[in-house]
Short mmCIF file of C-alpha atoms and ligand atoms in Angstrom, two decimals:
data_model
loop_
_atom_site.label_atom_id
_atom_site.label_comp_id
_atom_site.label_asym_id
_atom_site.label_seq_id
_atom_site.Cartn_x
_atom_site.Cartn_y
_atom_site.Cartn_z
CA UNK U 25 123.59 77.84 91.30
CA UNK U 26 125.30 78.74 88.12
CA UNK U 27 122.99 78.45 84.47
CA UNK U 28 125.91 77.78 81.88
CA UNK U 29 126.29 76.36 77.99
CA UNK U 30 125.91 73.61 79.75
CA UNK U 31 123.45 73.31 81.93
CA UNK U 32 122.42 74.16 86.32
CA UNK U 33 125.88 73.78 88.63
CA UNK U 34 126.62 74.26 92.20
CA UNK U 35 128.06 78.32 92.34
CA UNK U 36 131.74 78.95 91.62
CA UNK U 37 134.07 78.80 93.64
CA UNK U 38 135.08 82.20 92.16
CA UNK U 39 131.10 83.78 93.07
CA UNK U 40 131.04 82.01 96.71
CA UNK U 41 132.36 86.37 98.69
CA UNK U 42 129.77 88.20 95.56
CA UNK U 43 126.44 85.58 96.80
CA UNK U 44 126.96 85.70 100.17
CA UNK U 45 127.34 89.41 99.99
CA UNK U 46 124.46 89.30 97.55
CA UNK U 47 122.28 86.61 99.58
CA UNK U 48 122.97 87.19 103.62
CA UNK U 49 121.96 90.52 104.07
CA UNK U 50 118.38 90.09 102.85
CA UNK U 51 118.13 86.77 103.70
CA UNK U 52 118.32 85.04 100.59
CA UNK U 53 117.95 81.61 100.43
CA UNK U 54 119.33 80.29 96.66
CA UNK U 55 120.92 82.84 93.83
CA UNK U 56 120.29 81.66 90.33
CA UNK U 57 123.63 83.30 88.08
CA UNK U 58 122.47 83.60 84.63
CA UNK U 59 123.12 85.57 81.52
CA UNK U 60 121.46 88.72 81.91
CA UNK U 61 118.93 90.28 84.24
CA UNK U 62 116.36 89.34 81.28
CA UNK U 63 117.33 85.55 82.26
CA UNK U 64 116.68 85.84 85.79
CA UNK U 65 113.21 87.23 85.06
CA UNK U 66 112.75 84.75 83.02
CA UNK U 67 112.88 82.46 85.97
CA UNK U 68 112.03 84.30 88.20
CA UNK U 69 108.64 84.11 86.51
CA UNK U 70 108.71 80.24 85.84
CA UNK U 71 108.90 79.61 89.05
CA UNK U 72 105.37 81.80 89.42
CA UNK U 73 103.67 80.91 86.15
CA UNK U 74 104.46 76.88 87.94
CA UNK U 75 101.99 77.45 90.81
CA UNK U 76 98.47 78.59 88.33
CA UNK U 77 97.20 75.37 86.70
CA UNK U 78 98.41 75.29 83.11
CA UNK U 79 94.97 76.24 82.40
CA UNK U 80 94.92 79.83 84.12
CA UNK U 81 96.07 82.96 82.36
CA UNK U 82 98.02 84.29 84.85
CA UNK U 83 98.82 87.81 84.75
CA UNK U 84 101.78 89.89 86.22
CA UNK U 85 101.41 93.07 86.92
CA UNK U 86 104.76 95.76 85.99
CA UNK U 87 105.21 99.56 85.91
CA UNK U 88 104.25 101.55 82.31
CA UNK U 89 107.44 102.89 82.61
CA UNK U 90 110.47 100.56 82.26
CA UNK U 91 112.56 98.88 79.33
CA UNK U 92 111.02 95.30 77.46
CA UNK U 93 112.69 93.15 78.82
CA UNK U 94 110.48 92.44 81.79
CA UNK U 95 107.68 92.26 79.81
CA UNK U 96 109.10 90.20 76.60
CA UNK U 97 110.09 87.26 79.70
CA UNK U 98 107.41 87.77 81.25
CA UNK U 99 104.79 86.47 78.33
CA UNK U 100 107.91 84.27 77.41
CA UNK U 101 107.30 82.40 80.78
CA UNK U 102 103.31 82.29 80.41
CA UNK U 103 102.67 85.49 82.69
CA UNK U 104 99.93 88.38 81.21
CA UNK U 105 101.06 91.70 80.73
CA UNK U 106 98.99 93.85 82.76
CA UNK U 107 100.28 97.99 83.08
CA UNK U 108 100.00 100.37 86.23
CA UNK U 109 100.54 103.46 86.27
CA UNK U 110 102.84 105.84 88.45
CA UNK U 111 103.70 107.97 91.15
CA UNK U 112 104.03 110.92 88.35
CA UNK U 113 107.50 112.43 91.25
CA UNK U 114 109.07 109.43 89.86
CA UNK U 115 107.87 106.45 86.94
CA UNK U 116 107.66 103.87 89.85
CA UNK U 117 104.76 101.66 91.17
CA UNK U 118 102.35 102.38 94.56
CA UNK U 119 100.01 99.90 95.91
CA UNK U 120 97.25 102.67 94.83
CA UNK U 121 98.15 102.25 90.61
CA UNK U 122 98.54 98.60 91.57
CA UNK U 123 95.52 97.93 93.48
CA UNK U 124 93.39 99.38 90.95
CA UNK U 125 94.84 96.41 88.40
CA UNK U 126 94.31 93.21 90.51
CA UNK U 127 91.98 90.80 88.73
CA UNK U 128 91.80 87.19 90.21
CA UNK U 129 94.55 85.97 87.87
CA UNK U 130 96.93 87.96 89.72
CA UNK U 131 99.96 85.96 91.02
CA UNK U 132 103.19 88.50 90.61
CA UNK U 133 103.93 92.28 91.41
CA UNK U 134 107.79 93.49 89.79
CA UNK U 135 108.29 96.37 91.71
CA UNK U 136 111.11 97.57 89.17
CA UNK U 137 113.18 99.44 91.92
CA UNK U 138 113.63 102.69 88.57
CA UNK U 139 116.71 104.46 88.25
CA UNK U 140 118.60 103.04 91.39
CA UNK U 141 115.42 104.83 93.34
CA UNK U 142 114.23 103.09 96.10
CA UNK U 143 110.77 103.71 98.19
CA UNK U 144 108.90 102.28 101.24
CA UNK U 145 107.64 98.70 100.07
CA UNK U 146 106.11 98.02 103.62
CA UNK U 147 101.99 98.44 102.14
CA UNK U 148 102.69 96.75 98.92
CA UNK U 149 104.93 93.38 100.56
CA UNK U 150 101.00 93.02 103.10
CA UNK U 151 98.59 93.40 100.37
CA UNK U 152 100.70 91.19 97.61
CA UNK U 153 100.57 88.81 101.39
CA UNK U 154 97.02 89.51 101.94
CA UNK U 155 96.05 88.55 98.20
CA UNK U 156 98.92 85.80 98.08
CA UNK U 157 100.53 87.01 95.45
CA UNK U 158 104.40 87.03 94.80
CA UNK U 159 106.64 90.40 95.11
CA UNK U 160 109.41 90.01 92.84
CA UNK U 161 111.80 93.45 93.35
CA UNK U 162 113.93 94.91 90.02
CA UNK U 163 117.37 95.20 91.24
CA UNK U 164 118.08 96.18 87.60
CA UNK U 165 119.10 100.06 87.88
CA UNK U 166 119.75 99.49 91.21
CA UNK U 167 122.54 97.42 92.48
CA UNK U 168 123.49 98.38 96.56
CA UNK U 169 120.16 100.76 97.60
CA UNK U 170 119.11 101.21 100.15
CA UNK U 171 115.20 101.63 101.29
CA UNK U 172 114.19 104.91 102.94
CA UNK U 173 113.59 102.71 106.22
CA UNK U 174 117.65 101.86 105.90
CA UNK U 175 116.80 98.59 105.06
CA UNK U 176 118.25 97.15 102.00
CA UNK U 177 116.44 96.63 98.68
CA UNK U 178 115.92 93.06 97.34
CA UNK U 179 114.67 92.36 101.29
CA UNK U 180 110.91 93.17 100.67
CA UNK U 181 110.39 90.80 98.10
CA UNK U 182 109.99 86.91 97.63
CA UNK U 183 112.35 87.34 94.79
CA UNK U 184 114.78 89.58 93.17
CA UNK U 185 116.79 89.94 90.34
CA UNK U 186 119.58 92.18 89.55
CA UNK U 187 121.69 92.47 85.89
CA UNK U 188 125.61 92.56 85.50
CA UNK U 189 124.86 94.07 81.07
CA UNK U 190 126.24 97.08 79.09
CA UNK U 191 124.83 99.89 80.43
CA UNK U 192 124.59 99.02 84.61
CA UNK U 193 126.00 99.50 87.94
CA UNK U 194 128.32 97.16 87.26
CA UNK U 195 128.83 96.43 83.07
CA UNK U 196 131.10 92.74 83.42
CA UNK U 197 128.16 90.52 81.95
CA UNK U 198 125.72 88.18 83.82
CA UNK U 199 122.91 88.79 86.06
CA UNK U 200 121.34 86.74 88.88
CA UNK U 201 117.84 85.86 90.06
CA UNK U 202 117.58 86.22 94.68
CA UNK U 203 115.42 83.92 95.84
CA UNK U 204 114.49 84.86 99.72
CA UNK U 205 111.26 82.09 99.74
CA UNK U 206 112.00 78.07 101.46
CA UNK U 207 109.11 77.39 98.68
CA UNK U 208 109.99 79.23 96.09
CA UNK U 209 113.69 77.84 96.28
CA UNK U 210 112.67 74.16 96.02
CA UNK U 211 110.32 75.27 92.84
CA UNK U 212 112.92 76.86 91.57
CA UNK U 213 115.42 73.56 92.56
CA UNK U 214 112.48 71.14 90.65
CA UNK U 215 112.83 73.07 87.25
CA UNK U 216 116.06 73.78 86.81
CA UNK U 217 116.24 69.66 87.88
CA UNK U 218 114.66 69.61 84.22
CA UNK U 219 116.67 71.91 82.98
CA UNK U 220 118.13 71.71 79.14
CA UNK U 221 120.27 75.17 78.43
CA UNK U 222 118.78 76.10 75.15
CA UNK U 223 121.16 76.03 71.89
CA UNK U 224 122.92 79.54 72.43
CA UNK U 225 122.33 82.03 69.55
CA UNK U 226 125.58 82.72 67.72
CA UNK U 227 126.89 86.57 69.65
CA UNK U 228 126.53 88.77 65.82
CA UNK U 229 123.51 86.95 64.38
CA UNK U 230 121.88 88.64 68.21
CA UNK U 231 123.98 91.52 67.90
CA UNK U 232 122.25 91.94 64.19
CA UNK U 233 118.13 92.02 65.57
CA UNK U 234 119.41 93.47 68.60
CA UNK U 235 120.04 95.87 65.94
CA UNK U 236 116.48 95.66 64.84
CA UNK U 237 114.93 96.01 67.49
CA UNK U 238 116.44 99.22 68.17
CA UNK U 239 115.11 100.19 65.80
CA UNK U 240 111.39 99.57 65.72
CA UNK U 241 111.11 100.18 69.02
CA UNK U 242 112.16 104.04 67.99
CA UNK U 243 110.36 104.05 65.05
CA UNK U 244 107.12 103.10 66.80
CA UNK U 245 108.11 105.36 70.18
CA UNK U 246 108.69 108.77 67.29
CA UNK U 247 105.37 107.60 66.02
CA UNK U 248 103.52 107.69 69.26
CA UNK U 249 104.88 111.51 70.31
CA UNK U 250 103.50 112.26 67.21
CA UNK U 251 100.75 111.08 66.77
CA UNK U 252 98.91 109.88 69.93
CA UNK U 253 96.37 108.19 68.85
CA UNK U 254 98.45 105.54 67.37
CA UNK U 255 97.90 101.54 68.41
CA UNK U 256 101.29 101.10 68.06
CA UNK U 257 100.74 96.97 69.51
CA UNK U 258 99.36 96.10 66.06
CA UNK U 259 102.66 96.18 64.92
CA UNK U 260 104.96 95.49 67.80
CA UNK U 261 103.06 92.60 68.83
CA UNK U 262 103.42 90.37 65.82
CA UNK U 263 106.75 90.90 65.98
CA UNK U 264 107.84 90.33 69.19
CA UNK U 265 107.92 86.02 69.79
CA UNK U 266 111.78 87.80 66.84
CA UNK U 267 113.65 88.98 69.81
CA UNK U 268 112.44 86.30 72.35
CA UNK U 269 116.42 84.27 71.38
CA UNK U 270 117.50 87.61 72.80
CA UNK U 271 116.88 86.47 76.73
CA UNK U 272 118.20 83.77 77.81
CA UNK U 273 122.18 83.73 78.51
CA UNK U 274 123.92 81.55 80.17
CA UNK U 275 126.55 83.21 81.94
CA UNK U 276 130.07 82.05 81.00
CA UNK U 277 132.07 85.16 82.96
CA UNK U 278 131.57 84.18 86.33
CA UNK U 279 135.36 85.33 87.08
CA UNK U 280 135.55 89.05 85.30
CA UNK U 281 131.37 89.34 87.81
CA UNK U 282 133.07 88.44 90.76
CA UNK U 283 136.22 90.65 89.86
CA UNK U 284 133.36 93.05 88.90
CA UNK U 285 132.10 92.45 91.74
CA UNK U 286 135.29 93.76 94.82
CA UNK U 287 134.57 97.29 92.68
CA UNK U 288 131.61 97.56 93.78
CA UNK U 289 131.61 100.10 96.92
CA UNK U 290 134.28 102.82 95.18
CA UNK U 291 131.54 103.07 91.87
CA UNK U 292 128.90 103.49 93.67
CA UNK U 293 130.28 106.37 95.77
CA UNK U 294 131.72 107.97 91.91
CA UNK U 295 128.39 107.91 90.55
CA UNK U 296 127.09 109.24 93.80
CA UNK U 297 130.28 112.49 93.27
CA UNK U 298 128.13 113.02 89.75
CA UNK U 299 125.16 113.18 90.88
CA UNK U 300 125.74 115.62 93.96
CA UNK U 301 127.32 118.27 91.31
CA UNK U 302 124.34 117.90 88.14
CA UNK U 303 121.87 118.90 91.51
CA UNK U 304 124.10 121.80 92.56
CA UNK U 305 124.85 122.55 88.99
CA UNK U 306 120.83 121.85 88.30
CA UNK U 307 119.06 122.98 91.50
CA UNK U 308 116.25 125.21 91.62
CA UNK U 309 116.27 126.48 87.58
CA UNK U 310 112.13 126.69 86.59
CA UNK U 311 112.49 124.64 83.82
CA UNK U 312 112.95 121.30 85.08
CA UNK U 313 112.00 118.88 88.81
CA UNK U 314 114.67 117.09 89.72
CA UNK U 315 114.55 113.55 90.85
CA UNK U 316 115.79 112.50 94.29
CA UNK U 317 115.81 109.61 95.22
CA UNK U 318 119.71 108.36 94.22
CA UNK U 319 120.43 110.13 97.92
CA UNK U 320 117.80 108.67 99.83
CA UNK U 321 118.74 104.68 98.43
CA UNK U 322 122.81 105.96 97.44
CA UNK U 323 122.32 104.86 94.62
CA UNK U 324 122.29 106.66 90.78
CA UNK U 325 122.01 104.60 88.11
CA UNK U 326 120.89 107.10 85.92
CA UNK U 327 120.73 111.13 87.13
CA UNK U 328 117.16 112.33 86.18
CA UNK U 329 115.20 115.13 85.71
CA UNK U 330 111.37 115.46 84.48
CA UNK U 331 111.43 118.87 81.94
CA UNK U 332 109.01 121.51 82.10
CA UNK U 333 108.73 121.85 78.06
CA UNK U 334 106.98 118.68 77.16
CA UNK U 335 106.74 119.12 74.10
CA UNK U 336 110.06 120.40 72.72
CA UNK U 337 111.60 117.52 74.91
CA UNK U 338 112.94 115.68 71.62
CA UNK U 339 114.21 118.44 69.96
CA UNK U 340 116.32 119.77 73.72
CA UNK U 341 117.55 116.53 73.92
CA UNK U 342 119.00 117.29 70.67
CA UNK U 343 120.42 120.23 71.21
CA UNK U 344 122.05 118.74 74.83
CA UNK U 345 123.37 115.88 72.64
CA UNK U 346 124.53 117.95 69.60
CA UNK U 347 126.53 120.34 71.97
CA UNK U 348 128.88 116.32 72.37
CA UNK U 349 127.43 114.93 76.02
CA UNK U 350 125.38 112.10 76.32
CA UNK U 351 121.39 112.30 77.05
CA UNK U 352 118.24 110.34 76.64
CA UNK U 353 114.74 109.51 77.05
CA UNK U 354 114.34 106.45 78.61
CA UNK U 355 111.69 104.64 78.32
CA UNK U 356 108.38 105.36 77.03
CA UNK U 357 105.52 103.45 79.00
CA UNK U 358 104.67 100.44 77.93
CA UNK U 359 100.89 99.77 78.00
CA UNK U 360 100.76 101.15 74.62
CA UNK U 361 103.06 98.59 72.87
CA UNK U 362 101.15 95.69 74.52
CA UNK U 363 98.02 96.97 75.62
CA UNK U 364 96.60 99.75 75.04
CA UNK U 365 93.71 99.21 77.22
CA UNK U 366 95.93 99.71 80.47
CA UNK U 367 96.02 103.32 79.28
CA UNK U 368 98.87 104.72 82.25
CA UNK U 369 98.47 108.99 81.96
CA UNK U 370 100.77 109.65 84.47
CA UNK U 371 103.27 107.31 82.62
CA UNK U 372 102.98 108.74 79.29
CA UNK U 373 103.25 111.84 80.97
CA UNK U 374 106.42 111.06 82.94
CA UNK U 375 107.66 109.78 79.17
CA UNK U 376 107.14 112.83 77.23
CA UNK U 377 108.90 114.81 80.04
CA UNK U 378 111.77 112.58 81.34
CA UNK U 379 115.32 113.34 80.85
CA UNK U 380 118.59 110.96 81.58
CA UNK U 381 122.48 111.72 81.88
CA UNK U 382 124.92 109.61 82.11
CA UNK U 383 127.27 109.01 86.46
CA UNK U 384 129.06 105.82 84.63
CA UNK U 385 132.69 106.38 83.85
CA UNK U 386 131.61 107.14 80.20
CA UNK U 387 132.44 111.40 82.12
CA UNK U 388 134.35 112.72 84.51
CA UNK U 389 133.66 115.73 87.26
CA UNK U 390 134.69 118.43 83.82
CA UNK U 391 132.24 116.65 81.60
CA UNK U 392 129.09 117.50 83.89
CA UNK U 393 129.49 120.46 83.98
CA UNK U 394 129.67 120.55 81.08
CA UNK U 395 126.49 119.21 79.96
CA UNK U 396 125.60 120.98 83.35
CA UNK U 397 125.63 124.89 81.36
CA UNK U 398 123.98 123.11 77.66
CA UNK U 399 121.20 121.76 79.77
CA UNK U 400 120.72 124.80 81.49
CA UNK U 401 121.50 126.99 78.52
CA UNK U 402 118.63 125.51 76.04
CA UNK U 403 116.53 124.62 78.73
CA UNK U 404 116.29 128.13 79.09
CA UNK U 405 115.61 128.80 75.78
CA UNK U 406 113.49 126.50 75.46
CA UNK U 407 111.05 127.66 78.16
CA UNK U 408 111.18 131.10 77.28
CA UNK U 409 109.97 130.47 73.72
CA UNK U 410 107.32 128.56 75.86
CA UNK U 411 105.98 130.99 77.59
CA UNK U 412 106.22 134.08 75.17
CA UNK U 413 103.83 131.34 72.94
CA UNK U 414 101.75 129.90 75.34
CA UNK U 415 100.25 130.01 78.62
CA UNK U 416 103.16 129.34 81.12
CA UNK U 417 104.31 125.84 80.97
C1 PLP A 503 114.52 98.00 85.47
C2 PLP A 503 115.31 96.41 84.06
N1 PLP A 503 114.74 95.85 84.73
C3 PLP A 503 116.02 94.30 84.18
C4 PLP A 503 116.46 94.81 82.34
C5 PLP A 503 116.93 93.57 82.01
O1 PLP A 503 118.35 93.84 82.55
P1 PLP A 503 119.43 92.81 80.95
O2 PLP A 503 119.66 94.41 80.02
O3 PLP A 503 120.61 92.66 82.09
O4 PLP A 503 118.33 91.16 80.23
C6 PLP A 503 117.15 96.31 81.97
C7 PLP A 503 118.03 95.98 81.05
O5 PLP A 503 117.79 97.09 80.78
C8 PLP A 503 115.91 97.69 83.05
O6 PLP A 503 116.31 98.46 83.07
#
């Protein structure tokens, strides 16, 4: 099925091959193509929501390290987000952290395959089944990834979602929801039978709105970094609904997606070559720990490491940026935006040390090499200053 400006229609011929390649390896029963990953998440959540009584307040457990889209769309679909802490080595959920957040209202868990990494989800899946909780896998950053057991990511959850927008592995635009469970497929079909597409907000207005969102988010994270006690949720939550119109989009470019899909194997390969080079050049330094999950999964979305001088993370990243390289510190711990009571201390530490480096078409191997020189020069300098003035970082 595809969501276009006109409504829900049959998957066009152009996308049939991609649909087969997405669905067959994981036993998918239905694929819903749509305008972005957030729209796919929204529909996954609608399916989860449709199962409960209107009166109850169903909850979904999300990782505290992620972007805001998986949370905003959960709220839009009528699910209450709860935040679980993360494995400090990967930034991803664990069975233990999810367990700690379960309540009688828990209906779903969103497992995000962060930065292209994967994890062994067999125990989490069993636990979810035992408690009648729907497991959704978010593969926005891990298209094409393998689980540690060798099976494809997306083969554990009842549903999985994909994104092909802006910064992702395929950047042609679009998103997809895949449903593996027959009963949930029927629920999705019945929801789509009544579907009337919302009038799309003009693209120009969406871009302006998105700019204000980015600025708002940056300011609140900046404040929280400096002033840990600030309650940024009090400022953020009342403004959040202003951004709802950004998340529900139709897919208008099925042909471009079909074309991009054919290039996926070579794109994944080129990313791995850059990840290898980062690892070779950045390994064995005392001032960071490299995340190496991309090796097992076969997918590197951003090359990521944890910087060992957390209180100097921002000046360190700015110094590398001033040398002309893309470097970001993606994601602030999410409970502080939505539900400060769900404190996630490991996630907060993770946000204070994460560094993400580019492996896409924006960089070639020579840029990677020079970026590593800059990283090492500034990393050593901040590390030495910290060692000279305080306890060993
Ligand atoms: C983990 C994750 N899930 C979902 C999304 C939403 O995807 P999209 O931007 O295509 O809506 C993103 C986007 O950054 C993401 O990082």
